[in-house]
Amino acid sequence: MKQPINIFWFRRDLRLDDNQGFFEALKGDYPVLPIFIFDSEILEKLPEDDARVSFIYGTLQTMRNTLQEDYNSSVAIYYGRPLDIYKNLVEDYDIHAVYTNHDYEPYAKTRDEEINQFLEEQQVAFHTFKDQVIFEKNEVVKSDGTPYVVYTPYMKSWKAKFKSIDVKAYDTTPYFNNLIKHKDLPNVSLEAIGFKTSSQRIAPYTITPTLIQNYEATRNFPAKDATSRLGPHLRFGTVSVRKMVKKAIAEQNEIFWQELIWREFFMQILWHFPHTVNESFKPKYDRIQWRNNETEFKAWCEGKTGYPLVDAGMRQLNATGFMHNRVRMLTGSFLCKHLLIDWRWGEAYFAEKLHDYEMASNIGNWQWVAGSGVDAAPYFRIFNPTTQIQKFDKNLEYINTWVPDFQELTYPQPIVEHKFARERCLEVYKTAVS
C-alpha cells in the first residue's frame, strides 16, 4: 500500500525559506514531495537560449542540492503539460493534497482551474496561498468596493492597510524533516526541454542601505549602476517580497517602498481588468490609427533610430536583457508616439527580451506610455528624445557605452524629425479619442 503524501508545487516562488505555501504544506500530516513543472505550453514560445529558463533551471538545481545534502530529500522536476504531469502523479503516488501559491495571470488562472477540477475528481484537495504580494485581488479597494485605477490613492490606502497588519515571515526550516526522504527524484536537463545555457546572465540583486538611501537621487540616471536588479528575483520568487518591503521600511525610504507598491498596483489592475492584456484600458484608445511600419519597428528593435538615448536603451536590452527604467519610458513613448506603432508590438518585444518581464507591470507600463492605461501619461505628453539626454545623460556616459558609433558617419540619421512626429501624433490621437 502506497504511503499518503502531500505535494508542494513550486511556480513563481523558487526559494525554500519564507514561502507561505511551502510552509503550510510542510506543517501538514503527510510527507511533502516538492515538485516543479517546466510547462511545455509556455516554453515552446521561447528562444532556446532564454536567460530566464537558464536562471530557473540553475535555481532549481541549487534547491535540489541543498535538500539532498542537508535533508536527504530533493525537488522532483518534470517537463510537459501540467495536467498530464498530474495525471501521472496520481498514478504514482497516493496524494492527499496539493499545495501551491496563487498566480494571478490569465493563463495561470485557467491552468489552475483545470488542475483543481482534475484533482477534485480524484478526491485530492488543492490548497493555494498568497505569497508573491503583500495585498492581492480585492484586499485594497475603495470604500465602495471598486478597484483603484489611480496609483496615488491606491498607494495611500495600501500603506494604511499595511500598518494595520502584522507581516510575518514563514520559517520553513523547523519543518524540513517532513520532506519526503528520497534523494533521487526525477530531474531533466536543459537540453531535454529544448534549451541551452544562455549567454546572458540574470544578475544577483543588490539591496544595501546605501543603495536604498540614495535611490531617489540616483535612480533616474542610466549611466549609474544604482538600481537594485530586484525585478527578476521578485518575478521568479527567489526573494520574498515580505523581506524586501520590511527592508525598505527599515531604511525609511518611501520611494523604494513605493516602487514595490507600483508592482502590486499593476497586479490588481490585471486581476480586475484582464481585458487589458490585449485591449486598451480606455476603450477609445483602441480607435487610434497606428501606422505600424515594420521597417521602422525593426529599426527601433535594433537600436537604429538615429536617436542615441533611444538606441542605447534598445541595445542594452538586446545585449543584456535589462534596460534602465527611465530609458524604458523613453523608448516606449518613442515607439508609440513618434512612430505611431501599437503599444502591443512593443509590449511583446519587451516580454521576449526582459529578464524581469512580468505581465502585469509590462502591460501597465506600456499602456501608461501609450496613454491608454490606468493613471496614464496624457496623450499630449511626448518626450523629446534629444532634450532627455541633457536631463539624464548629459556627459554621454550611457550613450557612449551602448552607442559608441553615435558620432560616426555610419550612425543612422533620425528615423523621423521630432517636431513633425509630435504634431502627427497629436493629430492622430486627438482624432481617435475626442
CSV table of C-alpha atoms in Angstrom, one decimal:
chain,number,residue,atom,x,y,z
A,1,MET,CA,0.0,0.0,0.0
A,2,LYS,CA,1.4,3.4,-1.0
A,3,GLN,CA,2.2,6.0,1.7
A,4,PRO,CA,-0.1,9.1,1.5
A,5,ILE,CA,1.8,12.3,0.7
A,6,ASN,CA,1.2,15.9,0.1
A,7,ILE,CA,2.7,17.7,-2.9
A,8,PHE,CA,4.1,21.3,-2.9
A,9,TRP,CA,4.2,22.7,-6.4
A,10,PHE,CA,6.8,25.4,-6.9
A,11,ARG,CA,6.0,28.0,-9.6
A,12,ARG,CA,6.8,31.7,-9.0
A,13,ASP,CA,8.3,31.1,-5.6
A,14,LEU,CA,11.7,29.5,-6.2
A,15,ARG,CA,13.0,29.6,-2.6
A,16,LEU,CA,13.0,27.3,0.4
A,17,ASP,CA,12.6,30.0,3.0
A,18,ASP,CA,9.7,32.4,3.8
A,19,ASN,CA,7.4,30.7,1.3
A,20,GLN,CA,3.8,30.5,2.6
A,21,GLY,CA,2.5,27.6,0.5
A,22,PHE,CA,5.6,25.5,1.2
A,23,PHE,CA,5.3,26.4,4.9
A,24,GLU,CA,1.7,25.2,5.0
A,25,ALA,CA,2.4,22.0,3.2
A,26,LEU,CA,5.3,21.1,5.5
A,27,LYS,CA,3.1,21.7,8.5
A,28,GLY,CA,0.6,19.1,7.3
A,29,ASP,CA,0.3,15.5,8.4
A,30,TYR,CA,2.0,13.8,5.5
A,31,PRO,CA,5.4,13.8,4.0
A,32,VAL,CA,5.9,16.5,1.3
A,33,LEU,CA,7.0,15.9,-2.2
A,34,PRO,CA,8.2,19.2,-3.7
A,35,ILE,CA,7.8,19.5,-7.5
A,36,PHE,CA,8.4,21.9,-10.4
A,37,ILE,CA,6.9,21.6,-13.8
A,38,PHE,CA,8.6,23.1,-16.9
A,39,ASP,CA,5.4,23.9,-18.7
A,40,SER,CA,5.8,22.9,-22.4
A,41,GLU,CA,3.0,25.3,-23.5
A,42,ILE,CA,5.0,28.2,-22.1
A,43,LEU,CA,8.4,27.0,-23.2
A,44,GLU,CA,7.6,26.3,-26.8
A,45,LYS,CA,7.1,30.1,-27.4
A,46,LEU,CA,10.6,31.0,-26.1
A,47,PRO,CA,14.1,31.1,-27.8
A,48,GLU,CA,16.4,28.2,-26.9
A,49,ASP,CA,18.9,30.4,-25.2
A,50,ASP,CA,16.3,32.2,-23.0
A,51,ALA,CA,18.2,33.5,-19.9
A,52,ARG,CA,15.1,33.2,-17.8
A,53,VAL,CA,14.8,29.5,-18.4
A,54,SER,CA,18.5,29.1,-17.6
A,55,PHE,CA,18.0,31.0,-14.4
A,56,ILE,CA,15.0,28.9,-13.3
A,57,TYR,CA,16.9,25.7,-14.1
A,58,GLY,CA,20.0,26.8,-12.2
A,59,THR,CA,18.0,27.9,-9.2
A,60,LEU,CA,16.1,24.6,-9.1
A,61,GLN,CA,19.4,22.6,-9.2
A,62,THR,CA,20.7,24.6,-6.3
A,63,MET,CA,17.5,23.9,-4.3
A,64,ARG,CA,17.8,20.2,-5.1
A,65,ASN,CA,21.4,20.1,-4.0
A,66,THR,CA,20.5,21.9,-0.7
A,67,LEU,CA,17.7,19.4,0.1
A,68,GLN,CA,19.8,16.4,-1.0
A,69,GLU,CA,22.8,17.3,1.1
A,70,ASP,CA,21.1,18.6,4.2
A,71,TYR,CA,17.7,16.7,4.4
A,72,ASN,CA,18.0,13.6,2.3
A,73,SER,CA,15.3,14.9,0.0
A,74,SER,CA,15.1,16.8,-3.3
A,75,VAL,CA,12.8,18.6,-5.7
A,76,ALA,CA,11.2,16.5,-8.5
A,77,ILE,CA,11.4,18.3,-11.8
A,78,TYR,CA,9.1,17.4,-14.7
A,79,TYR,CA,8.5,18.7,-18.3
A,80,GLY,CA,5.2,18.7,-20.1
A,81,ARG,CA,1.6,20.0,-19.8
A,82,PRO,CA,0.8,20.4,-16.1
A,83,LEU,CA,-2.5,18.4,-16.4
A,84,ASP,CA,-0.6,15.5,-18.0
A,85,ILE,CA,2.0,15.6,-15.2
A,86,TYR,CA,-0.7,15.4,-12.5
A,87,LYS,CA,-2.4,12.5,-14.3
A,88,ASN,CA,0.9,10.6,-14.0
A,89,LEU,CA,1.5,11.7,-10.4
A,90,VAL,CA,-1.9,10.4,-9.1
A,91,GLU,CA,-0.9,7.0,-10.7
A,92,ASP,CA,2.5,7.0,-9.0
A,93,TYR,CA,1.5,8.4,-5.5
A,94,ASP,CA,-1.3,8.3,-3.0
A,95,ILE,CA,-1.8,12.1,-2.9
A,96,HIS,CA,-3.7,13.6,-0.1
A,97,ALA,CA,-3.4,17.2,-1.1
A,98,VAL,CA,-1.6,19.6,-3.4
A,99,TYR,CA,-0.3,22.9,-2.1
A,100,THR,CA,0.9,25.9,-4.1
A,101,ASN,CA,0.9,29.7,-4.2
A,102,HIS,CA,-1.5,31.9,-6.1
A,103,ASP,CA,-0.7,33.0,-9.6
A,104,TYR,CA,-2.7,35.9,-11.0
A,105,GLU,CA,-2.0,35.9,-14.7
A,106,PRO,CA,-4.8,34.8,-17.1
A,107,TYR,CA,-3.1,31.7,-18.4
A,108,ALA,CA,-2.1,30.7,-14.8
A,109,LYS,CA,-5.7,31.1,-13.6
A,110,THR,CA,-7.1,28.9,-16.4
A,111,ARG,CA,-4.4,26.3,-15.7
A,112,ASP,CA,-5.1,26.2,-12.0
A,113,GLU,CA,-8.8,25.9,-12.6
A,114,GLU,CA,-8.1,22.9,-14.8
A,115,ILE,CA,-5.8,21.3,-12.3
A,116,ASN,CA,-8.2,21.9,-9.4
A,117,GLN,CA,-11.1,20.3,-11.4
A,118,PHE,CA,-9.0,17.2,-12.2
A,119,LEU,CA,-7.8,16.9,-8.6
A,120,GLU,CA,-11.3,17.3,-7.3
A,121,GLU,CA,-12.4,14.3,-9.4
A,122,GLN,CA,-9.6,12.3,-7.8
A,123,GLN,CA,-10.7,13.4,-4.4
A,124,VAL,CA,-7.4,15.3,-3.9
A,125,ALA,CA,-7.5,18.7,-2.2
A,126,PHE,CA,-6.0,21.7,-3.9
A,127,HIS,CA,-4.8,24.5,-1.5
A,128,THR,CA,-3.4,27.8,-2.7
A,129,PHE,CA,-1.9,30.7,-0.8
A,130,LYS,CA,-0.9,34.3,-1.2
A,131,ASP,CA,2.9,34.6,-1.4
A,132,GLN,CA,4.2,36.9,-4.2
A,133,VAL,CA,2.4,40.1,-3.0
A,134,ILE,CA,1.5,41.7,0.3
A,135,PHE,CA,-2.0,42.5,-0.9
A,136,GLU,CA,-3.9,40.9,-3.7
A,137,LYS,CA,-7.2,40.9,-5.6
A,138,ASN,CA,-9.8,42.8,-3.6
A,139,GLU,CA,-7.7,43.5,-0.5
A,140,VAL,CA,-7.0,47.1,-1.3
A,141,VAL,CA,-10.1,48.7,-2.9
A,142,LYS,CA,-12.1,51.9,-2.5
A,143,SER,CA,-14.7,52.2,0.3
A,144,ASP,CA,-17.5,51.2,-2.2
A,145,GLY,CA,-15.6,48.0,-3.1
A,146,THR,CA,-14.5,49.1,-6.6
A,147,PRO,CA,-10.8,48.9,-7.6
A,148,TYR,CA,-8.5,51.8,-7.6
A,149,VAL,CA,-7.4,52.9,-11.0
A,150,VAL,CA,-5.2,55.8,-9.9
A,151,TYR,CA,-1.9,55.0,-8.2
A,152,THR,CA,-1.6,57.6,-5.5
A,153,PRO,CA,-4.9,56.9,-3.6
A,154,TYR,CA,-4.1,53.1,-4.0
A,155,MET,CA,-0.7,53.6,-2.6
A,156,LYS,CA,-2.0,55.6,0.4
A,157,SER,CA,-4.7,53.0,1.1
A,158,TRP,CA,-2.1,50.2,0.7
A,159,LYS,CA,0.2,51.9,3.3
A,160,ALA,CA,-2.7,52.5,5.7
A,161,LYS,CA,-3.7,48.8,5.5
A,162,PHE,CA,-0.1,47.7,5.8
A,163,LYS,CA,0.2,49.5,9.1
A,164,SER,CA,-2.8,47.6,10.5
A,165,ILE,CA,-1.4,44.1,9.9
A,166,ASP,CA,1.4,42.0,11.1
A,167,VAL,CA,3.5,40.8,8.2
A,168,LYS,CA,5.3,37.7,9.4
A,169,ALA,CA,8.0,35.6,7.8
A,170,TYR,CA,7.2,31.9,7.2
A,171,ASP,CA,10.1,30.0,8.7
A,172,THR,CA,10.1,26.6,6.9
A,173,THR,CA,13.4,25.3,8.4
A,174,PRO,CA,11.9,23.6,11.5
A,175,TYR,CA,9.6,21.5,9.3
A,176,PHE,CA,12.1,20.2,6.7
A,177,ASN,CA,12.1,16.8,8.4
A,178,ASN,CA,8.6,16.4,7.0
A,179,LEU,CA,10.0,16.3,3.4
A,180,ILE,CA,9.8,13.1,1.5
A,181,LYS,CA,13.0,11.1,2.1
A,182,HIS,CA,14.2,10.4,-1.4
A,183,LYS,CA,17.3,12.0,-3.0
A,184,ASP,CA,16.8,10.6,-6.5
A,185,LEU,CA,13.7,12.3,-7.5
A,186,PRO,CA,13.1,13.0,-11.2
A,187,ASN,CA,15.2,15.7,-12.9
A,188,VAL,CA,15.5,16.9,-16.5
A,189,SER,CA,18.4,18.5,-18.4
A,190,LEU,CA,18.1,21.9,-20.2
A,191,GLU,CA,18.7,20.1,-23.5
A,192,ALA,CA,15.8,17.7,-22.8
A,193,ILE,CA,13.4,20.6,-22.6
A,194,GLY,CA,14.8,22.2,-25.7
A,195,PHE,CA,17.1,24.8,-24.3
A,196,LYS,CA,20.8,25.6,-23.8
A,197,THR,CA,22.6,27.6,-21.2
A,198,SER,CA,22.1,31.2,-22.1
A,199,SER,CA,24.9,33.6,-22.9
A,200,GLN,CA,23.1,36.2,-20.8
A,201,ARG,CA,23.0,36.0,-17.1
A,202,ILE,CA,20.5,37.3,-14.6
A,203,ALA,CA,22.4,39.5,-12.1
A,204,PRO,CA,22.1,39.0,-8.4
A,205,TYR,CA,20.0,41.7,-6.7
A,206,THR,CA,21.7,44.4,-4.5
A,207,ILE,CA,19.8,45.8,-1.6
A,208,THR,CA,22.2,47.7,0.6
A,209,PRO,CA,21.4,50.5,2.9
A,210,THR,CA,23.4,52.8,0.7
A,211,LEU,CA,21.5,51.8,-2.5
A,212,ILE,CA,18.2,52.3,-0.8
A,213,GLN,CA,19.1,55.7,0.8
A,214,ASN,CA,20.5,57.0,-2.5
A,215,TYR,CA,17.7,55.5,-4.6
A,216,GLU,CA,15.7,58.7,-5.1
A,217,ALA,CA,18.8,60.7,-6.1
A,218,THR,CA,20.3,58.2,-8.4
A,219,ARG,CA,17.5,56.1,-9.9
A,220,ASN,CA,16.9,58.4,-13.0
A,221,PHE,CA,20.5,58.3,-14.3
A,222,PRO,CA,21.0,55.2,-16.6
A,223,ALA,CA,24.9,55.5,-16.5
A,224,LYS,CA,24.9,54.9,-12.8
A,225,ASP,CA,24.7,51.3,-11.5
A,226,ALA,CA,22.2,52.4,-8.9
A,227,THR,CA,19.2,50.1,-9.4
A,228,SER,CA,18.6,47.0,-7.3
A,229,ARG,CA,18.2,44.5,-10.1
A,230,LEU,CA,15.5,43.0,-7.9
A,231,GLY,CA,12.9,42.6,-10.7
A,232,PRO,CA,13.7,39.1,-11.9
A,233,HIS,CA,14.1,37.9,-8.3
A,234,LEU,CA,10.6,39.1,-7.4
A,235,ARG,CA,9.3,37.7,-10.7
A,236,PHE,CA,10.6,34.2,-10.0
A,237,GLY,CA,10.3,34.4,-6.3
A,238,THR,CA,14.0,33.8,-5.4
A,239,VAL,CA,13.4,36.5,-2.8
A,240,SER,CA,10.5,37.1,-0.5
A,241,VAL,CA,8.5,40.3,-1.2
A,242,ARG,CA,7.8,40.5,2.6
A,243,LYS,CA,11.5,40.7,3.3
A,244,MET,CA,12.0,43.4,0.7
A,245,VAL,CA,9.2,45.6,2.0
A,246,LYS,CA,10.4,45.3,5.5
A,247,LYS,CA,13.9,46.3,4.3
A,248,ALA,CA,12.6,49.4,2.6
A,249,ILE,CA,10.7,50.4,5.7
A,250,ALA,CA,13.6,49.8,7.9
A,251,GLU,CA,15.7,52.1,5.8
A,252,GLN,CA,12.8,54.6,5.9
A,253,ASN,CA,12.9,55.1,2.1
A,254,GLU,CA,9.4,56.0,0.8
A,255,ILE,CA,10.5,56.0,-2.9
A,256,PHE,CA,11.9,52.5,-2.9
A,257,TRP,CA,8.9,51.3,-0.9
A,258,GLN,CA,6.6,52.9,-3.4
A,259,GLU,CA,8.2,51.1,-6.3
A,260,LEU,CA,7.2,47.8,-4.7
A,261,ILE,CA,3.7,49.1,-4.3
A,262,TRP,CA,3.6,50.1,-8.0
A,263,ARG,CA,4.1,46.4,-8.8
A,264,GLU,CA,1.1,45.4,-6.7
A,265,PHE,CA,-1.0,48.2,-8.2
A,266,PHE,CA,-0.5,46.8,-11.7
A,267,MET,CA,-1.1,43.3,-10.5
A,268,GLN,CA,-4.5,44.2,-9.0
A,269,ILE,CA,-5.3,46.1,-12.3
A,270,LEU,CA,-4.6,43.0,-14.3
A,271,TRP,CA,-6.7,41.0,-11.9
A,272,HIS,CA,-9.7,43.3,-12.1
A,273,PHE,CA,-9.3,44.2,-15.8
A,274,PRO,CA,-8.0,41.1,-17.5
A,275,HIS,CA,-9.1,42.5,-20.9
A,276,THR,CA,-6.1,44.9,-20.7
A,277,VAL,CA,-3.8,42.1,-21.8
A,278,ASN,CA,-5.0,42.7,-25.4
A,279,GLU,CA,-7.2,45.8,-25.2
A,280,SER,CA,-6.7,49.4,-24.0
A,281,PHE,CA,-8.0,50.1,-20.5
A,282,LYS,CA,-9.6,53.2,-22.0
A,283,PRO,CA,-11.5,51.8,-25.0
A,284,LYS,CA,-11.4,54.9,-27.1
A,285,TYR,CA,-7.6,54.5,-27.4
A,286,ASP,CA,-8.3,51.3,-29.4
A,287,ARG,CA,-9.5,53.7,-32.1
A,288,ILE,CA,-6.0,55.1,-32.8
A,289,GLN,CA,-4.9,54.6,-36.3
A,290,TRP,CA,-1.5,53.1,-35.8
A,291,ARG,CA,1.0,53.3,-38.7
A,292,ASN,CA,2.7,50.0,-37.7
A,293,ASN,CA,5.5,50.4,-40.2
A,294,GLU,CA,7.5,47.2,-40.0
A,295,THR,CA,10.8,48.7,-41.2
A,296,GLU,CA,10.6,51.4,-38.5
A,297,PHE,CA,9.7,48.8,-35.9
A,298,LYS,CA,12.8,46.8,-36.9
A,299,ALA,CA,15.0,49.9,-36.6
A,300,TRP,CA,13.6,50.5,-33.1
A,301,CYS,CA,14.1,46.9,-32.0
A,302,GLU,CA,17.7,47.0,-33.2
A,303,GLY,CA,18.6,50.4,-31.7
A,304,LYS,CA,19.0,52.1,-35.1
A,305,THR,CA,16.5,55.0,-34.9
A,306,GLY,CA,19.1,57.8,-35.0
A,307,TYR,CA,18.2,59.0,-31.6
A,308,PRO,CA,21.2,58.0,-29.3
A,309,LEU,CA,19.3,57.6,-26.0
A,310,VAL,CA,16.6,55.5,-27.5
A,311,ASP,CA,19.1,53.4,-29.3
A,312,ALA,CA,21.3,53.0,-26.2
A,313,GLY,CA,18.3,51.6,-24.3
A,314,MET,CA,17.4,49.1,-27.0
A,315,ARG,CA,20.9,47.9,-27.5
A,316,GLN,CA,21.3,47.5,-23.7
A,317,LEU,CA,18.1,45.4,-23.7
A,318,ASN,CA,19.2,43.2,-26.6
A,319,ALA,CA,22.7,42.6,-25.2
A,320,THR,CA,21.8,42.1,-21.5
A,321,GLY,CA,18.1,41.5,-21.0
A,322,PHE,CA,18.0,44.7,-18.9
A,323,MET,CA,17.0,48.3,-19.6
A,324,HIS,CA,17.1,51.1,-17.2
A,325,ASN,CA,13.6,52.2,-16.1
A,326,ARG,CA,14.0,55.8,-17.2
A,327,VAL,CA,15.0,54.7,-20.6
A,328,ARG,CA,12.2,52.2,-20.8
A,329,MET,CA,9.8,55.2,-20.6
A,330,LEU,CA,11.6,57.0,-23.4
A,331,THR,CA,11.9,54.0,-25.7
A,332,GLY,CA,8.2,53.1,-25.2
A,333,SER,CA,7.0,56.6,-25.7
A,334,PHE,CA,9.1,56.9,-28.9
A,335,LEU,CA,7.6,53.8,-30.4
A,336,CYS,CA,4.0,54.7,-29.7
A,337,LYS,CA,4.1,58.5,-30.2
A,338,HIS,CA,7.0,59.2,-32.6
A,339,LEU,CA,6.5,56.2,-34.8
A,340,LEU,CA,2.8,55.6,-34.1
A,341,ILE,CA,3.4,51.8,-33.6
A,342,ASP,CA,0.9,49.9,-31.5
A,343,TRP,CA,2.0,49.6,-27.9
A,344,ARG,CA,1.2,45.8,-28.1
A,345,TRP,CA,4.1,45.4,-30.5
A,346,GLY,CA,6.5,46.9,-28.0
A,347,GLU,CA,5.0,45.0,-25.1
A,348,ALA,CA,5.5,41.7,-26.9
A,349,TYR,CA,9.1,42.6,-27.7
A,350,PHE,CA,9.9,43.5,-24.1
A,351,ALA,CA,8.1,40.3,-23.0
A,352,GLU,CA,10.6,38.3,-25.1
A,353,LYS,CA,13.7,40.2,-24.1
A,354,LEU,CA,13.4,41.5,-20.5
A,355,HIS,CA,14.7,39.3,-17.7
A,356,ASP,CA,12.3,40.9,-15.3
A,357,TYR,CA,9.3,40.6,-17.6
A,358,GLU,CA,6.1,40.4,-15.5
A,359,MET,CA,2.9,40.6,-17.5
A,360,ALA,CA,1.0,43.0,-15.1
A,361,SER,CA,3.9,45.6,-15.0
A,362,ASN,CA,4.8,45.3,-18.6
A,363,ILE,CA,1.2,45.8,-19.8
A,364,GLY,CA,0.6,48.5,-17.2
A,365,ASN,CA,3.7,50.5,-18.2
A,366,TRP,CA,3.2,50.1,-21.9
A,367,GLN,CA,-0.3,51.3,-21.6
A,368,TRP,CA,0.9,54.2,-19.4
A,369,VAL,CA,3.4,55.5,-22.1
A,370,ALA,CA,0.8,55.0,-24.8
A,371,GLY,CA,-1.8,57.0,-22.8
A,372,SER,CA,-4.3,54.2,-23.0
A,373,GLY,CA,-4.0,52.7,-19.5
A,374,VAL,CA,-4.8,53.5,-15.9
A,375,ASP,CA,-3.4,56.7,-14.4
A,376,ALA,CA,-1.6,57.1,-17.8
A,377,ALA,CA,0.5,59.9,-19.1
A,378,PRO,CA,-1.8,62.3,-21.1
A,379,TYR,CA,-1.5,61.7,-24.8
A,380,PHE,CA,-0.1,65.1,-25.4
A,381,ARG,CA,2.9,64.4,-23.1
A,382,ILE,CA,5.5,63.4,-25.7
A,383,PHE,CA,9.1,63.0,-24.5
A,384,ASN,CA,11.7,64.8,-26.6
A,385,PRO,CA,14.4,62.1,-27.1
A,386,THR,CA,17.1,64.8,-27.5
A,387,THR,CA,16.5,67.0,-24.5
A,388,GLN,CA,16.2,63.8,-22.4
A,389,ILE,CA,19.9,63.4,-22.9
A,390,GLN,CA,20.7,66.7,-21.3
A,391,LYS,CA,18.5,65.7,-18.3
A,392,PHE,CA,19.6,62.2,-17.7
A,393,ASP,CA,22.9,61.5,-19.6
A,394,LYS,CA,24.5,64.9,-20.1
A,395,ASN,CA,28.0,63.5,-20.0
A,396,LEU,CA,27.0,60.9,-22.6
A,397,GLU,CA,28.3,58.1,-20.4
A,398,TYR,CA,25.4,55.8,-21.0
A,399,ILE,CA,25.2,56.6,-24.7
A,400,ASN,CA,29.0,56.1,-25.2
A,401,THR,CA,28.7,52.7,-23.5
A,402,TRP,CA,25.9,51.4,-25.8
A,403,VAL,CA,26.1,53.5,-28.9
A,404,PRO,CA,29.8,54.2,-29.4
A,405,ASP,CA,29.1,54.9,-33.1
A,406,PHE,CA,26.7,57.7,-32.5
A,407,GLN,CA,29.1,60.3,-33.8
A,408,GLU,CA,30.3,58.2,-36.8
A,409,LEU,CA,29.2,58.7,-40.4
A,410,THR,CA,27.8,55.2,-40.2
A,411,TYR,CA,25.3,56.1,-37.5
A,412,PRO,CA,21.8,56.4,-39.0
A,413,GLN,CA,20.0,59.7,-39.4
A,414,PRO,CA,17.0,60.2,-37.2
A,415,ILE,CA,14.2,58.0,-38.4
A,416,VAL,CA,11.7,60.8,-38.0
A,417,GLU,CA,12.0,64.5,-37.2
A,418,HIS,CA,10.9,65.2,-33.6
A,419,LYS,CA,8.7,68.3,-34.3
A,420,PHE,CA,6.9,66.6,-37.3
A,421,ALA,CA,6.4,63.4,-35.3
A,422,ARG,CA,5.0,65.3,-32.3
A,423,GLU,CA,2.4,67.2,-34.4
A,424,ARG,CA,1.5,64.0,-36.3
A,425,CYS,CA,1.0,62.1,-33.0
A,426,LEU,CA,-1.2,64.9,-31.5
A,427,GLU,CA,-3.4,64.9,-34.6
A,428,VAL,CA,-3.8,61.1,-34.7
A,429,TYR,CA,-4.5,60.8,-31.0
A,430,LYS,CA,-6.9,63.7,-30.9
A,431,THR,CA,-8.9,62.3,-33.8
A,432,ALA,CA,-9.2,58.9,-32.0
A,433,VAL,CA,-10.0,60.0,-28.5
A,434,SER,CA,-12.1,63.1,-29.0
